Amino acid sequence: MGLLLFGHWVTAAEPYKLYLDADQTSTIESTISIEQGILTALSEVNHELAGRPVELIKLDHQGNSARSRQHLEQYLQDEHALAIFSGLHSPPLLANLTFINQHKILTLVPWAAASPITRYAEGDNWVFRLSIDDSKAGYVITNYAIKQRAFKIPHLLLERTGWGKANHKVMTKALKELGYTKNPRVTWFNWGTPEGKARAILRTIGHSNADVIFFVGNAPEGKTFAKAMLKLPETQRLPIASHWGITGGDFPKVIDASMREQLDLAFIQTRFSFLDIDANPFAQNVLSQASQVFPELQTAYDVQAPTGFIHAYDLTRILIAAVNQAQLTGNIMQDRAAIRLALEHLKQPVKGLLKTYEQPFRPFSAKHNDAHEALNIKDFTMGRYGKQGEIDLY
């Protein structure tokens, strides 16, 4: 396919590819939101990078690390693939982290929060995150529950994955720094836990004298435990301070407003909301642009799983800035390396929804293990669901 110019066929440039490797089965709302953020940012540059059209290739790993590995291998075989975005789940990234870095797969993380994802000291680090980092998230959740709400006896209810284990470590450390001399009690659960078992777990926690639950899990299990909690007598329902995994699916649709009114539930978020943009022309323009690309996004209340959109939009704008600085050559291996280098040495600030990013990433080393984290603990807060399923920040 090409153009006939001066009697000769000129082949049009092949589109660059960006991959999105995420769960489009059990937490599809989070993936849709990430896709919307990426494509809204790309629409601002006419869906072009370095003068060439760019396409987003969506792949469904279903939360399965082996499927994600297959998608990484597919990316490596694509001579036009520049970078790959991940989704909500941390386990696929954790399982494939060495493969990613050894094969120089430029990986951009707009949601997954497990601490080790961006911390690879055995060679060049190819993973960049603009999201919550669990080395800090546990402190935010713990401080909210213990210092702001004055709870005394937390019980950790964590999914049995690398993500859950990472939060166990950080939350335990955060509690010790607040004066707890004993490790908190912890209960582990698996993906797909049935409601009956969830109810039994909650009863056991209640009998342990706990006065608050620290929950780390995603929307499917979050819904299950919320339903189980509602089956308990009102006097036995414990407050929940949760990680944000529950916001990546249809939790507010299944656990509706009348049900949520019977729960004391808060969860960690980052400090931006489309609900509060009256004095923010930049954010207003982004929402307007998003509505042109996605007609279903007409108001702030239409943005489902907003974390995905917000982070993916900002991260894509940073990627665009890095591509512009890198001066691509068409040699895909050289171009990926040039973008990675540009990400670590951005010369111009990048305006985003969460903030303006002044050199968001730096060269990684063991001494500077936050170098591939665009956000810090000051960017984190807590939130809860409002009456329309929107997220209200504290």
Coordinates of C-alpha atoms in Angstrom, one line a residue:
M1 CA 0.0 0.0 0.0
G2 CA 1.5 3.4 -1.0
L3 CA 1.2 6.6 -3.0
L4 CA 2.1 7.1 -6.7
L5 CA 4.4 10.1 -6.8
F6 CA 6.3 11.3 -10.0
G7 CA 5.6 7.9 -11.6
H8 CA 7.0 5.9 -8.6
W9 CA 5.3 4.0 -5.8
V10 CA 6.3 5.3 -2.4
T11 CA 5.4 3.0 0.4
A12 CA 3.7 4.7 3.3
A13 CA 5.4 4.4 6.7
E14 CA 4.2 1.4 8.7
P15 CA 2.4 2.5 11.9
Y16 CA 4.3 2.3 15.2
K17 CA 2.6 0.0 17.7
L18 CA 1.9 0.4 21.4
Y19 CA 0.8 -2.7 23.2
L20 CA -1.7 -2.9 26.1
D21 CA -1.2 -6.2 28.0
A22 CA -4.0 -6.3 30.6
D23 CA -6.9 -8.2 32.1
Q24 CA -9.9 -7.7 29.8
T25 CA -11.9 -10.5 31.5
S26 CA -12.4 -10.1 35.2
T27 CA -11.4 -6.4 35.7
I28 CA -12.3 -5.1 32.3
E29 CA -13.3 -1.7 33.6
S30 CA -9.7 -0.9 34.6
T31 CA -8.4 -1.9 31.1
I32 CA -11.0 0.1 29.3
S33 CA -10.0 3.1 31.4
I34 CA -6.3 2.7 30.7
E35 CA -7.1 2.4 27.0
Q36 CA -9.2 5.6 27.1
G37 CA -6.4 7.5 28.8
I38 CA -3.8 6.3 26.3
L39 CA -5.9 7.1 23.2
T40 CA -7.0 10.5 24.6
A41 CA -3.4 11.5 24.9
L42 CA -2.5 10.2 21.5
S43 CA -5.5 12.0 20.0
E44 CA -3.8 15.3 21.1
V45 CA -0.9 14.5 18.7
N46 CA -3.2 13.2 15.9
H47 CA -2.3 9.6 16.8
E48 CA 1.2 10.1 15.5
L49 CA 4.6 9.5 17.0
A50 CA 7.7 10.8 15.3
G51 CA 5.7 11.7 12.2
R52 CA 4.3 8.1 11.9
P53 CA 0.8 6.9 12.8
V54 CA 0.6 4.8 16.0
E55 CA -1.8 2.0 16.8
L56 CA -2.7 0.5 20.2
I57 CA -2.8 -3.3 20.2
K58 CA -4.9 -4.7 23.0
L59 CA -4.1 -8.1 24.5
D60 CA -6.0 -10.0 27.3
H61 CA -3.8 -11.8 29.7
Q62 CA -6.8 -12.6 32.0
G63 CA -4.6 -12.1 35.0
N64 CA -2.5 -15.1 33.9
S65 CA 1.3 -14.6 34.0
A66 CA 1.9 -17.3 31.3
R67 CA -0.4 -15.6 28.9
S68 CA 1.3 -12.3 29.6
R69 CA 4.7 -13.9 28.8
Q70 CA 3.3 -14.9 25.4
H71 CA 2.2 -11.3 24.8
L72 CA 5.7 -10.1 25.7
E73 CA 7.1 -12.5 23.2
Q74 CA 4.6 -11.3 20.6
Y75 CA 5.8 -7.7 21.2
L76 CA 9.5 -8.8 20.7
Q77 CA 8.6 -10.2 17.3
D78 CA 6.9 -7.0 16.2
E79 CA 9.5 -4.8 14.5
H80 CA 7.2 -1.8 14.9
A81 CA 6.4 -2.1 18.6
L82 CA 7.8 0.7 20.7
A83 CA 6.4 0.1 24.2
I84 CA 4.0 -2.0 26.1
F85 CA 1.6 -0.8 28.8
S86 CA 0.6 -3.1 31.6
G87 CA -2.7 -3.2 33.4
L88 CA -4.1 -3.5 36.9
H89 CA -2.5 -6.8 38.0
S90 CA 1.0 -7.0 39.5
P91 CA 1.6 -10.8 39.4
P92 CA 2.2 -11.0 35.6
L93 CA 4.8 -8.2 35.9
L94 CA 6.4 -9.8 38.9
A95 CA 6.6 -13.2 37.3
N96 CA 8.1 -11.8 34.0
L97 CA 10.3 -9.0 35.4
T98 CA 13.6 -10.7 34.6
F99 CA 12.4 -11.6 31.1
I100 CA 11.2 -8.0 30.5
N101 CA 14.6 -6.5 31.5
Q102 CA 16.8 -9.1 29.9
H103 CA 15.0 -8.7 26.6
K104 CA 14.8 -4.9 26.8
I105 CA 11.0 -4.6 26.7
L106 CA 10.1 -1.0 27.3
T107 CA 7.3 -1.4 29.8
L108 CA 5.0 1.4 31.1
V109 CA 3.0 0.8 34.2
P110 CA -0.2 2.9 34.9
W111 CA -1.8 0.8 37.6
A112 CA 0.0 -2.3 39.0
A113 CA 1.4 -1.3 42.4
A114 CA 3.7 -4.1 43.7
S115 CA 7.0 -2.6 44.9
P116 CA 9.5 -4.8 43.0
I117 CA 8.1 -4.0 39.6
T118 CA 10.3 -1.0 39.0
R119 CA 13.3 -2.2 41.1
Y120 CA 15.7 -4.3 39.0
A121 CA 19.3 -3.8 39.8
E122 CA 20.9 -6.6 37.8
G123 CA 21.2 -4.6 34.6
D124 CA 19.4 -1.9 32.7
N125 CA 15.9 -1.3 34.1
W126 CA 13.2 -1.1 31.4
V127 CA 10.1 -0.7 33.6
F128 CA 8.7 2.8 34.3
R129 CA 5.7 3.4 36.6
L130 CA 3.3 6.2 37.1
S131 CA 1.0 4.8 39.7
I132 CA 0.9 4.0 43.4
D133 CA 4.0 2.2 44.7
D134 CA 3.3 -0.4 47.5
S135 CA 6.5 0.5 49.3
K136 CA 4.5 3.6 50.2
A137 CA 0.8 2.6 49.9
G138 CA 0.8 0.6 53.1
Y139 CA 1.9 3.7 55.0
V140 CA -1.0 5.7 53.6
I141 CA -3.6 3.1 54.4
T142 CA -2.1 2.5 57.9
N143 CA -1.8 6.1 58.8
Y144 CA -5.4 6.7 57.7
A145 CA -6.7 3.8 59.8
I146 CA -4.5 4.3 62.9
K147 CA -3.8 8.0 63.1
Q148 CA -6.9 9.6 61.4
R149 CA -9.6 7.0 62.4
A150 CA -7.9 6.0 65.7
F151 CA -8.4 2.3 65.2
K152 CA -6.4 0.1 67.5
I153 CA -6.4 -3.5 66.3
P154 CA -6.0 -3.9 62.6
H155 CA -6.3 -7.3 60.9
L156 CA -4.7 -7.8 57.5
L157 CA -6.9 -9.5 54.8
L158 CA -4.7 -10.1 51.8
E159 CA -4.8 -12.0 48.5
R160 CA -2.3 -14.8 48.3
T161 CA -0.1 -13.3 45.6
G162 CA 3.2 -11.4 45.3
W163 CA 1.1 -8.2 45.6
G164 CA -0.5 -9.3 48.8
K165 CA 2.8 -10.4 50.3
A166 CA 4.5 -7.1 49.4
N167 CA 1.7 -5.2 51.2
H168 CA 2.0 -7.5 54.2
K169 CA 5.6 -6.6 54.6
V170 CA 5.0 -2.8 54.3
M171 CA 1.9 -2.6 56.4
T172 CA 3.7 -4.6 59.2
K173 CA 6.6 -2.2 59.0
A174 CA 4.3 0.8 59.0
L175 CA 2.5 -0.5 62.1
K176 CA 5.8 -1.0 63.9
E177 CA 6.8 2.6 63.2
L178 CA 3.5 3.6 64.8
G179 CA 4.5 1.7 68.0
Y180 CA 3.0 -1.7 67.4
T181 CA 5.4 -4.2 69.0
K182 CA 3.6 -7.4 67.7
N183 CA 3.0 -8.3 64.1
P184 CA -0.6 -7.8 63.1
R185 CA -2.8 -10.9 62.5
V186 CA -3.2 -11.8 58.8
T187 CA -5.6 -13.9 56.8
W188 CA -4.8 -14.9 53.2
F189 CA -7.3 -15.6 50.5
N190 CA -7.1 -16.9 47.0
W191 CA -8.6 -15.5 43.8
G192 CA -12.1 -16.9 43.3
T193 CA -12.9 -17.2 47.1
P194 CA -16.6 -18.1 47.4
E195 CA -18.9 -16.0 49.5
G196 CA -19.5 -18.6 52.1
K197 CA -15.9 -18.9 52.8
A198 CA -15.5 -15.1 52.8
R199 CA -18.2 -14.9 55.4
A200 CA -16.5 -17.5 57.6
I201 CA -13.2 -15.6 57.3
L202 CA -14.9 -12.3 58.4
R203 CA -16.6 -14.0 61.4
T204 CA -13.2 -15.4 62.5
I205 CA -11.6 -11.9 62.1
G206 CA -14.5 -10.4 64.1
H207 CA -13.9 -12.9 66.9
S208 CA -10.2 -11.9 67.1
N209 CA -11.2 -8.5 68.6
A210 CA -10.0 -6.6 65.5
D211 CA -11.6 -3.2 65.0
V212 CA -10.5 -2.6 61.4
I213 CA -9.6 -4.7 58.3
F214 CA -6.8 -3.7 55.9
F215 CA -7.9 -5.3 52.6
V216 CA -5.7 -6.0 49.6
G217 CA -7.5 -7.5 46.7
N218 CA -9.2 -6.8 43.4
A219 CA -12.8 -6.1 42.5
P220 CA -14.0 -9.7 42.1
E221 CA -12.9 -10.7 45.6
G222 CA -13.7 -7.2 46.9
K223 CA -17.4 -7.7 45.8
T224 CA -17.4 -11.2 47.4
F225 CA -16.2 -9.9 50.8
A226 CA -18.5 -6.9 50.7
K227 CA -21.5 -9.1 50.1
A228 CA -20.3 -11.4 52.9
M229 CA -19.9 -8.5 55.2
L230 CA -23.4 -7.3 54.5
K231 CA -24.7 -10.8 55.5
L232 CA -23.3 -10.3 59.0
P233 CA -25.3 -8.5 61.7
E234 CA -24.7 -4.7 61.6
T235 CA -22.9 -4.8 64.9
Q236 CA -20.3 -7.3 63.5
R237 CA -19.4 -5.3 60.3
L238 CA -15.9 -4.0 60.6
P239 CA -14.6 -0.9 58.9
I240 CA -12.4 -1.6 55.9
A241 CA -9.3 0.4 54.8
S242 CA -8.6 -1.0 51.3
H243 CA -6.0 -0.9 48.6
W244 CA -7.4 0.4 45.3
G245 CA -7.7 -3.0 43.5
I246 CA -11.5 -3.0 44.2
T247 CA -11.9 0.1 42.0
G248 CA -10.7 -1.6 38.9
G249 CA -13.9 -3.5 38.1
D250 CA -17.6 -3.2 38.5
F251 CA -17.6 -3.0 42.3
P252 CA -19.8 0.2 42.6
K253 CA -22.4 -1.3 40.2
V254 CA -22.7 -4.6 42.1
I255 CA -22.3 -3.2 45.5
D256 CA -24.7 -0.3 44.9
A257 CA -25.2 2.9 46.9
S258 CA -27.8 1.4 49.3
M259 CA -25.4 -1.4 50.1
R260 CA -22.3 0.9 50.4
E261 CA -24.2 3.0 52.9
Q262 CA -24.1 0.0 55.2
L263 CA -20.4 -0.4 54.9
D264 CA -17.5 1.7 56.3
L265 CA -15.2 1.4 53.3
A266 CA -12.3 3.7 52.2
F267 CA -9.5 3.0 49.7
I268 CA -6.2 4.5 48.6
Q269 CA -6.1 6.8 45.5
T270 CA -3.9 9.4 43.8
R271 CA -4.6 13.1 44.2
F272 CA -6.7 14.0 41.2
S273 CA -10.4 13.8 40.4
F274 CA -12.4 14.9 37.4
L275 CA -15.1 15.8 39.9
D276 CA -13.1 18.8 41.0
I277 CA -11.9 20.6 37.9
D278 CA -13.9 23.8 37.9
A279 CA -10.7 25.8 38.4
N280 CA -8.6 23.6 36.2
P281 CA -8.8 24.5 32.5
F282 CA -6.3 21.9 31.5
A283 CA -8.3 19.1 33.1
Q284 CA -11.5 20.5 31.6
N285 CA -9.8 20.4 28.1
V286 CA -8.7 16.8 28.7
L287 CA -12.3 15.7 29.6
S288 CA -13.6 17.5 26.5
Q289 CA -11.0 15.8 24.3
A290 CA -11.9 12.5 25.8
S291 CA -15.5 13.0 25.1
Q292 CA -14.7 13.6 21.4
V293 CA -12.7 10.3 21.2
F294 CA -15.1 8.4 23.4
P295 CA -18.7 9.7 23.2
E296 CA -19.7 7.8 26.3
L297 CA -17.4 10.1 28.4
Q298 CA -19.5 13.2 28.5
T299 CA -19.2 14.0 32.2
A300 CA -16.8 13.3 35.1
Y301 CA -19.3 10.7 36.3
D302 CA -18.9 8.7 33.1
V303 CA -15.2 7.9 33.7
Q304 CA -15.2 4.4 35.2
A305 CA -12.2 3.2 37.1
P306 CA -10.7 6.7 36.8
T307 CA -7.3 5.7 38.1
G308 CA -6.6 3.9 34.8
F309 CA -7.5 6.9 32.7
I310 CA -5.7 9.5 34.8
H311 CA -2.4 7.5 35.1
A312 CA -2.4 6.2 31.5
Y313 CA -3.1 9.7 30.1
D314 CA -0.2 11.3 32.1
L315 CA 2.1 8.4 31.3
T316 CA 1.3 8.6 27.6
R317 CA 2.1 12.3 27.5
I318 CA 5.4 11.5 29.1
L319 CA 6.1 8.8 26.5
I320 CA 5.2 11.3 23.7
A321 CA 7.7 13.8 25.2
A322 CA 10.4 11.1 25.3
V323 CA 9.7 10.0 21.7
N324 CA 10.1 13.6 20.6
Q325 CA 13.3 14.0 22.4
A326 CA 14.7 10.6 21.3
Q327 CA 14.6 11.4 17.5
L328 CA 13.7 7.9 16.3
T329 CA 15.6 6.3 13.4
G330 CA 13.4 3.5 12.4
N331 CA 15.6 0.8 13.8
I332 CA 13.3 -0.6 16.5
M333 CA 15.9 -1.8 18.9
Q334 CA 17.8 1.5 18.8
D335 CA 14.5 3.4 19.1
R336 CA 13.4 1.5 22.2
A337 CA 16.7 2.2 23.8
A338 CA 16.6 5.8 22.8
I339 CA 13.2 6.3 24.3
R340 CA 14.3 4.5 27.5
L341 CA 17.2 6.9 27.8
A342 CA 15.0 9.9 27.0
L343 CA 12.5 8.8 29.8
E344 CA 15.4 8.9 32.3
H345 CA 16.6 12.3 31.1
L346 CA 13.6 14.4 30.0
K347 CA 14.6 17.9 29.4
Q348 CA 11.2 19.6 29.3
P349 CA 8.5 19.4 31.9
V350 CA 5.3 17.5 31.0
K351 CA 2.0 18.8 32.1
G352 CA -0.4 16.1 33.3
L353 CA -3.6 15.7 35.3
L354 CA -2.0 14.8 38.6
K355 CA 0.8 17.4 38.3
T356 CA 3.5 18.8 36.0
Y357 CA 6.3 16.3 35.8
E358 CA 9.8 17.7 36.1
Q359 CA 12.1 14.9 35.1
P360 CA 9.7 12.2 36.4
F361 CA 12.3 9.4 35.9
R362 CA 16.0 9.2 36.5
P363 CA 18.7 6.6 35.9
F364 CA 18.0 3.7 38.2
S365 CA 20.4 2.3 40.8
A366 CA 20.2 0.4 44.1
K367 CA 20.9 3.7 45.9
H368 CA 18.1 5.4 43.9
N369 CA 15.4 2.8 43.8
D370 CA 12.6 5.3 43.3
A371 CA 14.2 6.5 40.1
H372 CA 11.6 4.8 37.9
E373 CA 8.6 6.0 40.0
A374 CA 6.9 9.1 38.6
L375 CA 4.8 9.6 41.8
N376 CA 5.6 9.8 45.5
I377 CA 3.8 9.5 48.7
K378 CA 2.6 13.2 48.6
D379 CA 0.6 12.2 45.5
F380 CA -1.5 9.6 47.4
T381 CA -4.6 10.0 49.5
M382 CA -7.7 8.1 50.5
G383 CA -11.2 8.1 48.9
R384 CA -14.6 6.4 49.0
Y385 CA -17.5 5.8 46.7
G386 CA -20.2 8.4 46.3
K387 CA -23.9 7.9 45.7
Q388 CA -23.4 7.6 41.9
G389 CA -20.4 5.3 42.1
E390 CA -18.0 8.2 41.7
I391 CA -14.8 8.3 43.8
D392 CA -14.7 11.2 46.3
L393 CA -11.2 12.0 47.6
Y394 CA -10.5 13.0 51.2

